[in-house]
Amino acid sequence: GNSVTQMEGPVTLSEEAFLTINCTYTATGYPSLFWYVQYPGEGLQLLLKATKADDKGSNKGFEATYRKETTSFHLEKGSVQVSDSAVYFCALSDKGKLIFGQGTELSVKP
Amino acid sequence: EPEVTQTPSHQVTQMGQEVILRCVPISNHLYFYWYRQILGQKVEFLVSFYNNEISEKSEIFDDQFSVERPDGSNFTLKIRSTKLEDSAMYFCASSETSGGRTGELFFGEGSRLTVL
C-alpha cells in the first residue's frame, strides 16, 4: 500500500542554519504531496503542498519539490528561526484521506 | 480564525472502560476525520465521515470504535471497551472538500488518551 517515510528526529539546529528534512514515498499513481507542521500545543496545520511532478510548494520560507524520479518531497529552508521549532509531517493523498509519515521534530537554538 | 476544537485534551481511563472523544469541526465543513498517533509512531488514519455516514475506515477502526455526529456541531469518536494499545493522541480534522484531493485538512490540537 501507499506509505511515507521521513528522516528520524529530533533535528537540532542553530538559528540561521540550513534545514533539510527528507521525505520519500511509495504510491501507485501520482498522489498529491504535503507538509504539515505542528507547533507546540497546537494541531497539525498545512504548511505547503504540491499536486504534480516537478511542482514546488512554498510557504513561510519553506520549500519542497515533488520529485517523481526519486519519489521524494524533501522539505528545505535556507535560514531557520527559533519560531520554526515544531514537528513536521510529510503526507500524501490516498483516495480521500491523507497518509502521514511519523513526523520529524525540529528544535532550533538561538 | 475558525478552528477545530477537541475535548478533553487528556483523558486517563481504566482498561475496559468506554471513552468518548469530542470534536467541534469548523462550521461550514462537510468532511470529518479521526486520526491517531501512538507515541513515536506515524499519524494513522482511522475514519472519514461525510453526509452522516462513514465514507472510509481503516483496519484499525474495528467494532470497538464508532463515530457519530449527534447534532449539527459535534463529531464524536467512541471506544467501547478500551485496551492498553488504544493509548495514543487522537486528532480530529475537518475539511470543506474531500481532504485527499486538496490536502487542506484542519486539525484540532488532539486528545491524549491514556489507558491503564
PDB file of N, CA and C in Angstrom, chain A residues 4 32 34 36 38 41-44 46 49 89 93 95-98 100-102, chain B residues 33 35 37 41-43 45 56 91 98-105 107-109:
ATOM      1  N   VAL A   4       4.602   6.656   3.549  1.00  0.00           N
ATOM      2  CA  VAL A   4       5.512   7.806   3.608  1.00  0.00           C
ATOM      3  C   VAL A   4       6.571   7.526   4.660  1.00  0.00           C
ATOM      4  N   SER A  32      -1.030  13.676  -4.590  1.00  0.00           N
ATOM      5  CA  SER A  32      -0.580  14.984  -4.121  1.00  0.00           C
ATOM      6  C   SER A  32       0.261  14.770  -2.859  1.00  0.00           C
ATOM      7  N   PHE A  34       2.230  16.638   0.655  1.00  0.00           N
ATOM      8  CA  PHE A  34       2.002  17.734   1.602  1.00  0.00           C
ATOM      9  C   PHE A  34       3.058  17.709   2.700  1.00  0.00           C
ATOM     10  N   TYR A  36       2.834  19.065   6.647  1.00  0.00           N
ATOM     11  CA  TYR A  36       2.072  19.650   7.737  1.00  0.00           C
ATOM     12  C   TYR A  36       3.047  19.960   8.870  1.00  0.00           C
ATOM     13  N   GLN A  38       3.238  20.953  13.170  1.00  0.00           N
ATOM     14  CA  GLN A  38       2.548  21.015  14.459  1.00  0.00           C
ATOM     15  C   GLN A  38       3.411  21.783  15.432  1.00  0.00           C
ATOM     16  N   GLY A  41       1.620  22.562  21.400  1.00  0.00           N
ATOM     17  CA  GLY A  41       0.297  22.868  21.939  1.00  0.00           C
ATOM     18  C   GLY A  41      -0.765  23.146  20.907  1.00  0.00           C
ATOM     19  N   GLU A  42      -0.454  22.933  19.613  1.00  0.00           N
ATOM     20  CA  GLU A  42      -1.429  23.216  18.566  1.00  0.00           C
ATOM     21  C   GLU A  42      -1.695  21.980  17.719  1.00  0.00           C
ATOM     22  N   GLY A  43      -2.705  22.063  16.849  1.00  0.00           N
ATOM     23  CA  GLY A  43      -2.995  20.978  15.935  1.00  0.00           C
ATOM     24  C   GLY A  43      -2.090  21.034  14.716  1.00  0.00           C
ATOM     25  N   LEU A  44      -2.176  19.991  13.886  1.00  0.00           N
ATOM     26  CA  LEU A  44      -1.417  19.986  12.627  1.00  0.00           C
ATOM     27  C   LEU A  44      -2.002  21.045  11.695  1.00  0.00           C
ATOM     28  N   LEU A  46      -1.538  22.772   7.600  1.00  0.00           N
ATOM     29  CA  LEU A  46      -0.906  22.608   6.301  1.00  0.00           C
ATOM     30  C   LEU A  46       0.175  23.666   6.106  1.00  0.00           C
ATOM     31  N   LYS A  49       2.088  22.353  -0.217  1.00  0.00           N
ATOM     32  CA  LYS A  49       1.679  21.156  -0.946  1.00  0.00           C
ATOM     33  C   LYS A  49       2.140  21.249  -2.392  1.00  0.00           C
ATOM     34  N   PHE A  89       5.405  16.972   9.467  1.00  0.00           N
ATOM     35  CA  PHE A  89       4.855  15.716   8.954  1.00  0.00           C
ATOM     36  C   PHE A  89       4.742  15.786   7.439  1.00  0.00           C
ATOM     37  N   SER A  93      -1.781  12.081  -0.485  1.00  0.00           N
ATOM     38  CA  SER A  93      -3.223  11.851  -0.616  1.00  0.00           C
ATOM     39  C   SER A  93      -3.458  10.444  -1.130  1.00  0.00           C
ATOM     40  N   LYS A  95      -6.968   8.503  -2.060  1.00  0.00           N
ATOM     41  CA  LYS A  95      -8.408   8.257  -2.194  1.00  0.00           C
ATOM     42  C   LYS A  95      -9.215   8.868  -1.052  1.00  0.00           C
ATOM     43  N   GLY A  96      -9.098  10.163  -0.887  1.00  0.00           N
ATOM     44  CA  GLY A  96      -9.963  10.842   0.070  1.00  0.00           C
ATOM     45  C   GLY A  96      -9.417  10.939   1.476  1.00  0.00           C
ATOM     46  N   LYS A  97      -8.206  10.450   1.710  1.00  0.00           N
ATOM     47  CA  LYS A  97      -7.608  10.607   3.033  1.00  0.00           C
ATOM     48  C   LYS A  97      -6.132  10.916   2.863  1.00  0.00           C
ATOM     49  N   LEU A  98      -5.489  11.269   3.973  1.00  0.00           N
ATOM     50  CA  LEU A  98      -4.058  11.523   3.958  1.00  0.00           C
ATOM     51  C   LEU A  98      -3.323  10.383   4.650  1.00  0.00           C
ATOM     52  N   PHE A 100       0.269   9.784   6.490  1.00  0.00           N
ATOM     53  CA  PHE A 100       1.342  10.571   7.087  1.00  0.00           C
ATOM     54  C   PHE A 100       2.583   9.739   7.349  1.00  0.00           C
ATOM     55  N   GLY A 101       3.707  10.431   7.364  1.00  0.00           N
ATOM     56  CA  GLY A 101       4.914   9.866   7.939  1.00  0.00           C
ATOM     57  C   GLY A 101       4.870  10.016   9.448  1.00  0.00           C
ATOM     58  N   GLN A 102       5.948   9.612  10.108  1.00  0.00           N
ATOM     59  CA  GLN A 102       5.946   9.583  11.569  1.00  0.00           C
ATOM     60  C   GLN A 102       6.258  10.928  12.194  1.00  0.00           C
TER      61      GLN A 102
ATOM     62  N   TYR B  33     -12.852  13.725  10.008  1.00  0.00           N
ATOM     63  CA  TYR B  33     -11.877  12.645  10.091  1.00  0.00           C
ATOM     64  C   TYR B  33     -11.415  12.448  11.534  1.00  0.00           C
ATOM     65  N   TYR B  35      -7.886  10.717  13.216  1.00  0.00           N
ATOM     66  CA  TYR B  35      -6.577  10.115  13.073  1.00  0.00           C
ATOM     67  C   TYR B  35      -6.062   9.853  14.486  1.00  0.00           C
ATOM     68  N   GLN B  37      -2.218   8.953  16.759  1.00  0.00           N
ATOM     69  CA  GLN B  37      -0.766   8.789  16.760  1.00  0.00           C
ATOM     70  C   GLN B  37      -0.336   8.154  18.058  1.00  0.00           C
ATOM     71  N   GLN B  41       5.160   6.956  16.826  1.00  0.00           N
ATOM     72  CA  GLN B  41       4.800   6.285  15.576  1.00  0.00           C
ATOM     73  C   GLN B  41       4.096   7.252  14.626  1.00  0.00           C
ATOM     74  N   LYS B  42       3.647   6.717  13.497  1.00  0.00           N
ATOM     75  CA  LYS B  42       3.044   7.563  12.471  1.00  0.00           C
ATOM     76  C   LYS B  42       1.657   8.035  12.871  1.00  0.00           C
ATOM     77  N   VAL B  43       1.243   9.130  12.275  1.00  0.00           N
ATOM     78  CA  VAL B  43      -0.149   9.555  12.374  1.00  0.00           C
ATOM     79  C   VAL B  43      -0.948   8.637  11.448  1.00  0.00           C
ATOM     80  N   PHE B  45      -4.585   7.095   9.872  1.00  0.00           N
ATOM     81  CA  PHE B  45      -5.981   7.354   9.539  1.00  0.00           C
ATOM     82  C   PHE B  45      -6.870   6.326  10.228  1.00  0.00           C
ATOM     83  N   GLU B  56     -15.030   6.076   4.689  1.00  0.00           N
ATOM     84  CA  GLU B  56     -13.946   5.106   4.652  1.00  0.00           C
ATOM     85  C   GLU B  56     -13.450   4.861   6.073  1.00  0.00           C
ATOM     86  N   PHE B  91      -6.514  12.750  16.867  1.00  0.00           N
ATOM     87  CA  PHE B  91      -6.726  14.031  16.202  1.00  0.00           C
ATOM     88  C   PHE B  91      -8.022  13.992  15.399  1.00  0.00           C
ATOM     89  N   SER B  98     -13.270  17.065  -0.115  1.00  0.00           N
ATOM     90  CA  SER B  98     -12.612  15.805   0.206  1.00  0.00           C
ATOM     91  C   SER B  98     -11.127  16.044   0.428  1.00  0.00           C
ATOM     92  N   GLY B  99     -10.662  15.772   1.645  1.00  0.00           N
ATOM     93  CA  GLY B  99      -9.310  16.132   2.046  1.00  0.00           C
ATOM     94  C   GLY B  99      -8.223  15.491   1.220  1.00  0.00           C
ATOM     95  N   GLY B 100      -8.497  14.306   0.714  1.00  0.00           N
ATOM     96  CA  GLY B 100      -7.481  13.623  -0.059  1.00  0.00           C
ATOM     97  C   GLY B 100      -7.168  14.320  -1.357  1.00  0.00           C
ATOM     98  N   ARG B 101      -8.106  15.067  -1.874  1.00  0.00           N
ATOM     99  CA  ARG B 101      -7.843  15.767  -3.128  1.00  0.00           C
ATOM    100  C   ARG B 101      -7.032  17.020  -2.906  1.00  0.00           C
ATOM    101  N   THR B 102      -7.428  17.800  -1.939  1.00  0.00           N
ATOM    102  CA  THR B 102      -6.765  19.095  -1.768  1.00  0.00           C
ATOM    103  C   THR B 102      -5.736  19.098  -0.649  1.00  0.00           C
ATOM    104  N   GLY B 103      -5.875  18.179   0.280  1.00  0.00           N
ATOM    105  CA  GLY B 103      -4.956  18.131   1.412  1.00  0.00           C
ATOM    106  C   GLY B 103      -5.216  19.159   2.469  1.00  0.00           C
ATOM    107  N   GLU B 104      -6.215  20.012   2.283  1.00  0.00           N
ATOM    108  CA  GLU B 104      -6.437  21.085   3.233  1.00  0.00           C
ATOM    109  C   GLU B 104      -7.335  20.584   4.344  1.00  0.00           C
ATOM    110  N   LEU B 105      -6.754  19.802   5.224  1.00  0.00           N
ATOM    111  CA  LEU B 105      -7.453  19.369   6.425  1.00  0.00           C
ATOM    112  C   LEU B 105      -7.109  20.314   7.556  1.00  0.00           C
ATOM    113  N   PHE B 107      -6.905  20.557  11.530  1.00  0.00           N
ATOM    114  CA  PHE B 107      -6.822  19.642  12.658  1.00  0.00           C
ATOM    115  C   PHE B 107      -7.052  20.346  13.985  1.00  0.00           C
ATOM    116  N   GLY B 108      -7.613  19.590  14.919  1.00  0.00           N
ATOM    117  CA  GLY B 108      -7.653  20.039  16.298  1.00  0.00           C
ATOM    118  C   GLY B 108      -6.323  19.775  16.987  1.00  0.00           C
ATOM    119  N   GLU B 109      -6.236  20.184  18.248  1.00  0.00           N
ATOM    120  CA  GLU B 109      -4.990  20.048  18.999  1.00  0.00           C
ATOM    121  C   GLU B 109      -4.754  18.628  19.490  1.00  0.00           C
TER     122      GLU B 109
END
